[in-house]
Amino acid sequence: NAGVTQTPKFRVLKTGQSMTLLCAQDMNHEYMYWYRQDPGMGLRLIHYSVGEGTTAKGEVPDGYNVSRLKKQNFLLGLESAAPSQTSVYFCASSYGPDDPYLDEQYFGPGTRLTVT
Amino acid sequence: AQTVTQSQPEMSVQEAETVTLSCTYDTSESNYYLFWYKQPPSRQMILVIRQEAYKQQNATENRFSVNFQKAAKSFSLKISDSQLGDTAMYFCACSSGNTPLVFGKGTRLSVIA
């Protein structure tokens, strides 16, 4: 099993450009999450999904959109990148479905995004 | 809303010694889990240990153990016989039946040879 994978690993964008980060998991997990990690801030939840076709806002959703068209994939989109979105982005998944937030989360390796 | 506070931004410990990382949390839920995640320089997030709030017995995983004080809302991590490979950022986190994981800001631990 590959676990949780993220594409790309690194990306540099200019202000105003758009991009999509792809997260894939092969563990048949119901729940998937996108976090951002900034120095001194820990991990903050951007959006999450409780199953195929569902999405929900986390703590810092502004400027991002997500889609979960397939159970194994969770996409994070930046429509018009801003320097404030320079960060390391982590995807995670957990099994669910009975006590979804009580399950261990499995993390991808992260994507380092720089917006100039 | 849940909050998690780690009051020690950085700590260091000599190899083979014991170190304790502090974490306090706040939640209004009666059923919740507490976690410690490790992030080494490779950036990969790794689960170290997990505690179920309704269990009074402190969780242990080899050299890692927790001191869970429910009334004080405290959840500290003790690392015994520290090894160079324990050098990492350590994040305390809390989740409940209705709320996804909330992370603290982390403690950077350096193990010194």
Short mmCIF file of C-alpha atoms in Angstrom, two decimals:
data_model
loop_
_atom_site.label_atom_id
_atom_site.label_comp_id
_atom_site.label_asym_id
_atom_site.label_seq_id
_atom_site.Cartn_x
_atom_site.Cartn_y
_atom_site.Cartn_z
CA ASN A 1 0.00 0.00 0.00
CA ALA A 2 1.22 3.48 -0.85
CA GLY A 3 -0.83 5.02 1.97
CA VAL A 4 -1.44 8.73 1.37
CA THR A 5 0.31 10.38 -1.56
CA GLN A 6 0.41 14.03 -2.58
CA THR A 7 1.17 15.62 -5.93
CA PRO A 8 3.22 17.75 -6.47
CA LYS A 9 5.88 17.81 -3.75
CA PHE A 10 7.02 21.35 -4.52
CA ARG A 11 5.53 24.22 -6.49
CA VAL A 12 6.26 27.89 -7.04
CA LEU A 13 3.40 30.11 -8.19
CA LYS A 14 3.12 33.74 -9.09
CA THR A 15 0.45 35.84 -7.42
CA GLY A 16 -2.87 35.36 -9.17
CA GLN A 17 -2.07 31.97 -10.70
CA SER A 18 -4.20 28.93 -9.97
CA MET A 19 -3.29 25.36 -9.17
CA THR A 20 -4.68 22.11 -7.82
CA LEU A 21 -3.06 19.85 -5.26
CA LEU A 22 -3.97 16.18 -5.51
CA CYS A 23 -4.23 13.81 -2.58
CA ALA A 24 -4.79 10.09 -3.06
CA GLN A 25 -5.22 7.29 -0.53
CA ASP A 26 -5.47 3.56 -1.09
CA MET A 27 -6.73 2.55 2.36
CA ASN A 28 -10.44 2.90 1.57
CA HIS A 29 -10.74 5.64 4.18
CA GLU A 30 -13.97 7.59 4.40
CA TYR A 31 -12.55 10.81 5.82
CA MET A 32 -9.97 13.05 4.18
CA TYR A 33 -8.46 16.35 5.28
CA TRP A 34 -6.36 19.22 4.02
CA TYR A 35 -4.12 21.13 6.45
CA ARG A 36 -1.65 23.93 6.11
CA GLN A 37 1.44 24.22 8.28
CA ASP A 38 3.08 27.56 8.90
CA PRO A 39 6.06 28.26 11.17
CA GLY A 40 4.97 28.57 14.79
CA MET A 41 1.34 27.80 13.96
CA GLY A 42 1.09 24.04 14.00
CA LEU A 43 -1.31 22.44 11.53
CA ARG A 44 -4.56 24.17 10.72
CA LEU A 45 -7.49 22.49 9.01
CA ILE A 46 -8.51 24.02 5.68
CA HIS A 47 -11.29 21.71 4.44
CA TYR A 48 -12.29 18.14 5.00
CA SER A 49 -14.56 15.48 3.56
CA VAL A 50 -16.65 12.88 5.35
CA GLY A 51 -17.21 10.79 2.25
CA GLU A 52 -17.34 10.77 -1.53
CA GLY A 53 -19.15 13.83 -2.85
CA THR A 54 -19.04 15.72 0.47
CA THR A 55 -16.90 18.62 1.68
CA ALA A 56 -16.87 20.86 4.74
CA LYS A 57 -15.01 23.95 5.88
CA GLY A 58 -12.30 23.80 8.50
CA GLU A 59 -10.59 26.54 10.46
CA VAL A 60 -8.98 28.45 7.55
CA PRO A 61 -11.03 27.80 4.36
CA ASP A 62 -10.84 31.21 2.68
CA GLY A 63 -9.07 31.24 -0.69
CA TYR A 64 -9.34 27.47 -1.16
CA ASN A 65 -11.82 25.09 -2.75
CA VAL A 66 -11.97 21.32 -2.58
CA SER A 67 -13.63 18.43 -4.33
CA ARG A 68 -14.06 14.74 -3.53
CA LEU A 69 -15.43 13.20 -6.71
CA LYS A 70 -13.89 9.82 -5.97
CA LYS A 71 -13.50 8.23 -2.55
CA GLN A 72 -9.76 7.82 -2.92
CA ASN A 73 -9.01 11.37 -4.11
CA PHE A 74 -9.30 14.77 -2.44
CA LEU A 75 -8.34 17.85 -4.45
CA LEU A 76 -7.38 21.24 -3.04
CA GLY A 77 -7.64 24.20 -5.40
CA LEU A 78 -6.24 27.69 -5.23
CA GLU A 79 -8.10 29.87 -7.73
CA SER A 80 -5.98 33.01 -7.37
CA ALA A 81 -2.85 32.39 -5.32
CA ALA A 82 -1.66 35.00 -2.81
CA PRO A 83 1.67 35.26 -0.96
CA SER A 84 -0.24 34.53 2.29
CA GLN A 85 -0.87 31.04 0.92
CA THR A 86 2.83 30.22 0.96
CA SER A 87 2.89 27.20 3.23
CA VAL A 88 3.37 23.46 3.50
CA TYR A 89 0.16 21.60 2.74
CA PHE A 90 -0.62 18.22 4.21
CA CYS A 91 -3.34 15.81 3.25
CA ALA A 92 -4.55 13.17 5.69
CA SER A 93 -7.15 10.43 5.82
CA SER A 94 -8.87 8.40 8.51
CA TYR A 95 -11.08 5.37 8.47
CA GLY A 96 -14.36 6.49 9.93
CA PRO A 97 -17.25 5.89 9.79
CA ASP A 98 -18.44 5.15 13.33
CA ASP A 99 -16.20 7.53 15.30
CA PRO A 100 -14.37 9.26 12.48
CA TYR A 101 -12.62 11.95 14.45
CA LEU A 102 -11.42 9.47 17.01
CA ASP A 103 -9.45 7.44 14.52
CA GLU A 104 -5.77 7.86 13.77
CA GLN A 105 -5.09 10.12 10.82
CA TYR A 106 -2.57 9.02 8.20
CA PHE A 107 -0.66 11.86 6.61
CA GLY A 108 0.86 12.40 3.20
CA PRO A 109 4.42 13.71 2.81
CA GLY A 110 3.37 17.31 2.25
CA THR A 111 3.55 19.86 -0.57
CA ARG A 112 5.70 22.94 -0.20
CA LEU A 113 4.05 25.83 -2.02
CA THR A 114 5.66 29.21 -2.51
CA VAL A 115 3.68 32.13 -3.93
CA THR A 116 5.79 35.05 -5.12
CA ALA B 1 -14.46 24.74 20.12
CA GLN B 2 -11.41 22.77 21.15
CA THR B 3 -8.09 24.37 21.93
CA VAL B 4 -4.69 22.79 22.48
CA THR B 5 -1.78 24.63 24.08
CA GLN B 6 1.86 23.62 24.06
CA SER B 7 3.76 26.06 26.22
CA GLN B 8 7.28 24.90 25.37
CA PRO B 9 8.34 26.03 21.88
CA GLU B 10 11.73 24.33 22.18
CA MET B 11 13.36 21.76 24.41
CA SER B 12 16.58 19.81 24.46
CA VAL B 13 17.66 16.63 26.19
CA GLN B 14 20.84 14.62 26.45
CA GLU B 15 20.89 11.25 24.73
CA ALA B 16 19.65 8.44 27.05
CA GLU B 17 17.95 10.93 29.39
CA THR B 18 14.22 11.42 29.97
CA VAL B 19 12.23 14.42 28.80
CA THR B 20 8.62 15.49 29.30
CA LEU B 21 6.69 17.63 26.84
CA SER B 22 3.68 19.53 28.15
CA CYS B 23 0.24 19.92 26.63
CA THR B 24 -3.01 21.33 27.95
CA TYR B 25 -6.32 21.23 26.15
CA ASP B 26 -9.86 22.44 26.46
CA THR B 27 -12.98 20.78 25.14
CA SER B 28 -16.64 20.68 26.09
CA GLU B 29 -17.05 17.14 24.75
CA SER B 30 -17.26 14.19 27.10
CA ASN B 31 -15.85 11.70 24.58
CA TYR B 32 -12.57 12.71 22.99
CA TYR B 33 -9.16 11.42 22.01
CA LEU B 34 -5.76 12.96 22.60
CA PHE B 35 -2.79 12.37 20.34
CA TRP B 36 0.90 13.08 20.12
CA TYR B 37 2.30 13.28 16.58
CA LYS B 38 5.97 13.49 15.70
CA GLN B 39 7.32 15.38 12.70
CA PRO B 40 11.01 14.64 12.04
CA PRO B 41 13.06 16.70 9.59
CA SER B 42 11.68 14.55 6.78
CA ARG B 43 8.39 16.40 7.41
CA GLN B 44 6.35 13.17 7.61
CA MET B 45 3.73 13.25 10.39
CA ILE B 46 3.87 10.10 12.49
CA LEU B 47 1.49 9.08 15.27
CA VAL B 48 3.41 8.51 18.50
CA ILE B 49 0.69 7.70 20.99
CA ARG B 50 -3.06 8.03 21.51
CA GLN B 51 -5.17 8.29 24.66
CA GLU B 52 -8.90 7.73 24.93
CA ALA B 53 -10.43 10.18 27.38
CA TYR B 54 -12.68 7.61 29.04
CA LYS B 55 -9.70 5.38 29.88
CA GLN B 56 -8.03 6.24 33.16
CA GLN B 57 -4.93 4.19 32.47
CA ASN B 58 -2.15 6.16 30.83
CA ALA B 59 -1.16 4.97 27.36
CA THR B 60 2.36 3.67 26.73
CA GLU B 61 4.22 2.76 23.54
CA ASN B 62 7.70 1.43 24.22
CA ARG B 63 9.78 4.44 25.36
CA PHE B 64 6.83 6.84 25.04
CA SER B 65 4.22 7.30 27.73
CA VAL B 66 1.68 9.91 28.65
CA ASN B 67 0.53 11.47 31.89
CA PHE B 68 -3.17 12.11 31.35
CA GLN B 69 -4.74 14.31 34.02
CA LYS B 70 -8.36 14.63 32.94
CA ALA B 71 -9.49 17.04 35.61
CA ALA B 72 -6.58 19.36 34.91
CA LYS B 73 -6.98 18.85 31.12
CA SER B 74 -3.34 18.02 30.87
CA PHE B 75 -1.72 15.49 28.52
CA SER B 76 2.06 15.38 28.75
CA LEU B 77 4.39 13.10 26.79
CA LYS B 78 7.35 11.42 28.45
CA ILE B 79 10.18 10.10 26.33
CA SER B 80 12.51 7.74 28.15
CA ASP B 81 16.03 6.81 27.06
CA SER B 82 16.03 9.58 24.46
CA GLN B 83 17.63 8.74 21.14
CA LEU B 84 19.04 10.94 18.40
CA GLY B 85 16.18 9.78 16.17
CA ASP B 86 13.70 11.38 18.57
CA THR B 87 14.81 14.81 17.36
CA ALA B 88 11.64 16.27 15.82
CA MET B 89 8.70 18.60 16.23
CA TYR B 90 6.07 17.11 18.52
CA PHE B 91 2.45 18.10 18.18
CA CYS B 92 -0.27 17.49 20.71
CA ALA B 93 -3.77 17.19 19.23
CA CYS B 94 -7.34 16.64 20.34
CA SER B 95 -10.41 15.40 18.51
CA SER B 96 -13.93 14.53 19.54
CA GLY B 97 -16.92 12.80 18.08
CA ASN B 98 -18.05 16.04 16.47
CA THR B 99 -14.83 17.85 15.76
CA PRO B 100 -11.79 16.94 13.67
CA LEU B 101 -8.26 17.13 15.04
CA VAL B 102 -7.11 20.41 16.54
CA PHE B 103 -3.34 20.72 16.87
CA GLY B 104 -1.14 22.64 19.25
CA LYS B 105 1.64 24.81 17.87
CA GLY B 106 4.29 22.20 18.55
CA THR B 107 7.43 21.70 20.60
CA ARG B 108 10.76 21.36 18.85
CA LEU B 109 12.80 18.68 20.63
CA SER B 110 16.52 18.34 20.10
CA VAL B 111 18.35 15.27 21.40
CA ILE B 112 22.00 16.04 22.03
CA ALA B 113 24.73 13.40 21.82
#
